[in-house]
C-alpha positions in Angstrom: 147.3 81.8 81.6 147.3 85.3 83.1 144.3 86.2 81.0 142.4 83.1 82.2 143.2 83.9 85.9 142.2 87.5 85.4 138.8 86.5 83.8 138.2 84.1 86.7 139.0 86.8 89.2 136.6 89.2 87.6 133.9 86.6 87.4 134.4 85.8 91.1 134.3 89.5 92.0 131.0 90.0 90.3 129.6 86.8 91.8 130.5 88.0 95.3 129.2 91.5 94.6 125.9 89.9 93.5 125.7 87.9 96.7 126.5 90.9 98.8 123.9 93.1 97.0 121.2 90.4 97.3 122.0 89.9 101.0 122.0 93.7 101.6 118.7 94.2 99.9 117.1 91.3 101.7 118.2 92.8 105.0 116.7 96.2 103.9 113.3 94.7 103.2 113.4 92.9 106.5 114.5 96.1 108.2 111.6 98.0 106.6 109.2 95.4 107.8 110.6 95.6 111.3 110.4 99.4 111.3 106.7 99.3 110.3 105.9 96.9 113.1 107.9 98.9 115.7 106.2 102.1 114.7 102.6 101.0 114.2 101.9 97.6 115.8 101.4 98.9 119.4 99.3 101.7 118.1 97.1 99.2 116.3 96.2 97.6 119.6 94.6 100.8 120.9 91.0 101.8 120.5 92.0 104.8 118.4 93.9 102.8 115.8 91.3 103.1 113.0 89.9 106.6 114.0 93.4 108.0 113.8 93.9 106.7 110.3 97.0 104.7 111.3 96.0 101.7 109.1 95.8 104.0 106.0 99.3 105.2 106.9 100.6 101.7 107.1 99.0 100.9 103.7 100.5 104.0 102.1 104.0 103.3 103.4 104.1 99.6 102.4 102.6 100.4 99.0 105.2 103.1 98.3 108.0 100.7 99.4 106.9 97.7 97.2 106.5 99.9 94.2 110.1 101.1 94.5 111.7 97.8 95.5 111.2 94.9 93.1 112.7 92.4 95.5 109.6 92.7 97.6 107.9 90.4 95.2 109.9 87.5 96.6 109.7 88.6 100.2 107.0 86.9 102.3 106.4 89.7 104.9 105.6 87.1 107.5 105.9 89.4 110.4 103.4 91.9 108.9 101.0 89.0 108.3 101.4 87.7 111.8 100.5 91.2 113.2 97.5 91.4 110.9 98.9 94.6 109.3 98.8 93.0 105.8 97.1 90.2 103.9 98.8 88.4 101.0 97.2 86.3 98.3 98.9 84.5 95.4 97.6 83.2 92.1 98.0 79.4 91.8 100.9 79.8 89.4 102.5 82.3 91.8 102.9 84.9 89.1 100.6 87.3 90.8 101.0 88.6 94.3 98.2 90.6 95.9 98.6 92.9 98.9 95.5 93.8 100.8 95.3 96.4 103.7 92.4 97.1 106.0 92.0 100.9 105.8 88.8 101.2 107.7 88.2 104.3 109.7 85.9 103.0 112.4 82.3 101.7 112.4 80.9 98.5 111.0 81.7 99.3 107.4 85.0 97.8 106.3 87.2 99.3 103.6 90.2 97.7 102.0 93.0 98.7 99.6 94.8 96.3 97.4 97.8 96.1 95.1 99.0 93.5 92.6 102.6 92.6 91.6 103.8 90.6 88.7 107.0 90.1 86.8 107.7 91.1 83.2 111.2 89.7 82.4 113.5 91.0 85.2 111.1 93.8 86.0 108.5 93.7 88.7 105.3 95.8 88.0 103.1 97.0 90.8 99.5 98.1 90.2 97.0 99.7 92.6 93.6 98.1 92.3 90.4 100.2 92.0 88.2 97.5 93.6 88.2 98.1 97.4 86.9 94.7 98.5 88.5 92.1 100.7 90.2 89.5 98.5 89.1 86.0 99.6 90.5 83.7 96.9 92.4 83.6 93.6 91.5 80.9 91.1 93.1 80.4 87.7 92.0 78.9 84.4 92.8 79.1 80.7 90.5 80.9 78.3 91.5 81.2 74.7 94.9 79.8 75.7 95.5 82.8 78.0 95.9 82.5 81.8 92.8 84.0 83.4 92.5 84.8 87.1 89.2 84.7 88.9 89.3 87.1 91.9 86.7 86.5 94.7 86.0 89.5 96.9 83.8 90.5 99.8 82.5 94.0 100.3 81.3 94.8 103.8 78.8 97.8 103.9 77.7 97.2 107.5 77.4 94.4 110.0 74.3 93.2 108.1 74.8 94.2 104.4 77.4 93.8 101.8 78.3 92.2 98.5 80.2 89.2 97.1 81.8 89.4 93.7 83.9 87.4 91.2 86.0 89.2 88.7 88.0 88.0 85.7 91.5 89.4 85.0 94.4 88.8 82.6 97.8 90.2 82.0 97.8 92.0 78.6 100.6 94.2 77.3 102.2 94.2 80.8 98.9 95.5 82.2 96.7 93.8 84.8 93.2 94.2 83.2 89.7 93.0 83.8 88.2 91.0 80.9 84.6 90.4 79.9 84.4 86.7 80.0 80.9 86.2 81.6 78.4 86.0 78.8 74.8 86.6 79.8 71.8 86.5 77.4 72.3 90.1 76.4 75.8 91.3 77.3 79.3 90.5 78.5 80.6 91.2 82.0 84.0 91.3 83.6 82.5 91.0 87.1 79.4 89.5 88.7 78.2 91.0 92.0 75.6 89.7 94.4 74.3 91.6 97.4 73.7 90.0 100.8 71.4 90.9 103.7 71.7 89.3 107.1 67.9 89.2 107.4 67.9 86.5 104.6 70.7 84.3 105.7 70.0 80.6 105.1 69.8 78.3 108.1 72.6 75.9 108.8 75.1 77.9 106.7 78.0 79.1 108.8 79.2 82.7 108.3 82.5 81.7 106.9 80.7 79.6 104.2 78.3 82.4 103.1 80.5 83.7 100.3 80.8 80.1 98.9 77.1 79.7 99.1 76.2 82.9 97.2 78.8 82.2 94.5 79.6 78.5 93.9 82.7 77.7 91.9 83.2 74.0 91.0 86.6 72.5 91.8 87.5 72.0 88.2 86.3 75.6 87.4 83.9 74.2 84.8 80.9 75.9 86.4 80.3 79.2 88.2 76.9 79.4 89.9 75.3 82.7 91.1 72.6 82.4 93.7 69.2 83.7 92.4 67.7 86.2 94.8 64.2 87.6 94.6 63.7 91.4 94.3 62.5 91.5 97.9 65.9 90.1 99.0 64.7 86.7 99.8 67.0 83.9 98.9 66.0 81.0 96.6 67.4 77.5 96.1 68.2 78.2 92.4 71.4 79.3 90.8 72.3 81.0 87.5 74.9 78.8 85.9 77.8 80.0 83.8 79.6 77.2 82.1 83.2 77.3 80.8 83.8 77.3 77.0 87.1 77.7 75.2 86.8 81.5 75.3 84.4 82.5 78.1 81.9 81.5 80.7 78.5 81.2 79.0 75.2 81.5 80.8 73.3 78.2 80.2 70.3 78.4 82.5 69.1 77.8 86.1 70.2 74.9 88.3 69.6 73.8 91.9 
């Protein structure tokens, strides 16, 4: 009887310890978020915010924090989102969490820095992403029975020029890696890019719809269409269609 009570006491102690540790850490993440806002948000409202590199400092501090603290994966960072100091995107299965920061240093060119988090067992892995675009959307499909994530980005070179892209990624051997799933007539690509020029915007297309016009992705993810542009930069009404197969997206020809 004594042994049973002793075991129950020990189990209760560890349960309480777990709750205390979890609560303490949640508070520490919240406190970190609050500290970032208290230190930088007022600065972000001044004209010198970008020129002084404050946004890069915010990105560096948050990135270092999430890499060291695995519980950040579950934390929503709502206050940072509300203050526009951070943008979050999740994969449809919620297994990937993307952090994006505006690290622009003034001018019409926009620069972004992104990180991805995902779980491996009880461990949370954080990767810095090399692609500096603004993440617009995350789509998910199965290729060769492997979850494949289609990342849509916008790159802003100036107020008039930039690029839209779609990139394919998978988790392989605990690594977030791009995969060459787009099969053209001659080669395989992990990413398709298409440049835009404001001088050739189509009429009746709203600015927030432009990326969806240049790269069309069907709702069922069966087709990905890339707008065909003349060498002069003039837009056409035709698209290069990539159609989903079991293993990839195969180019099948031109469509309207």
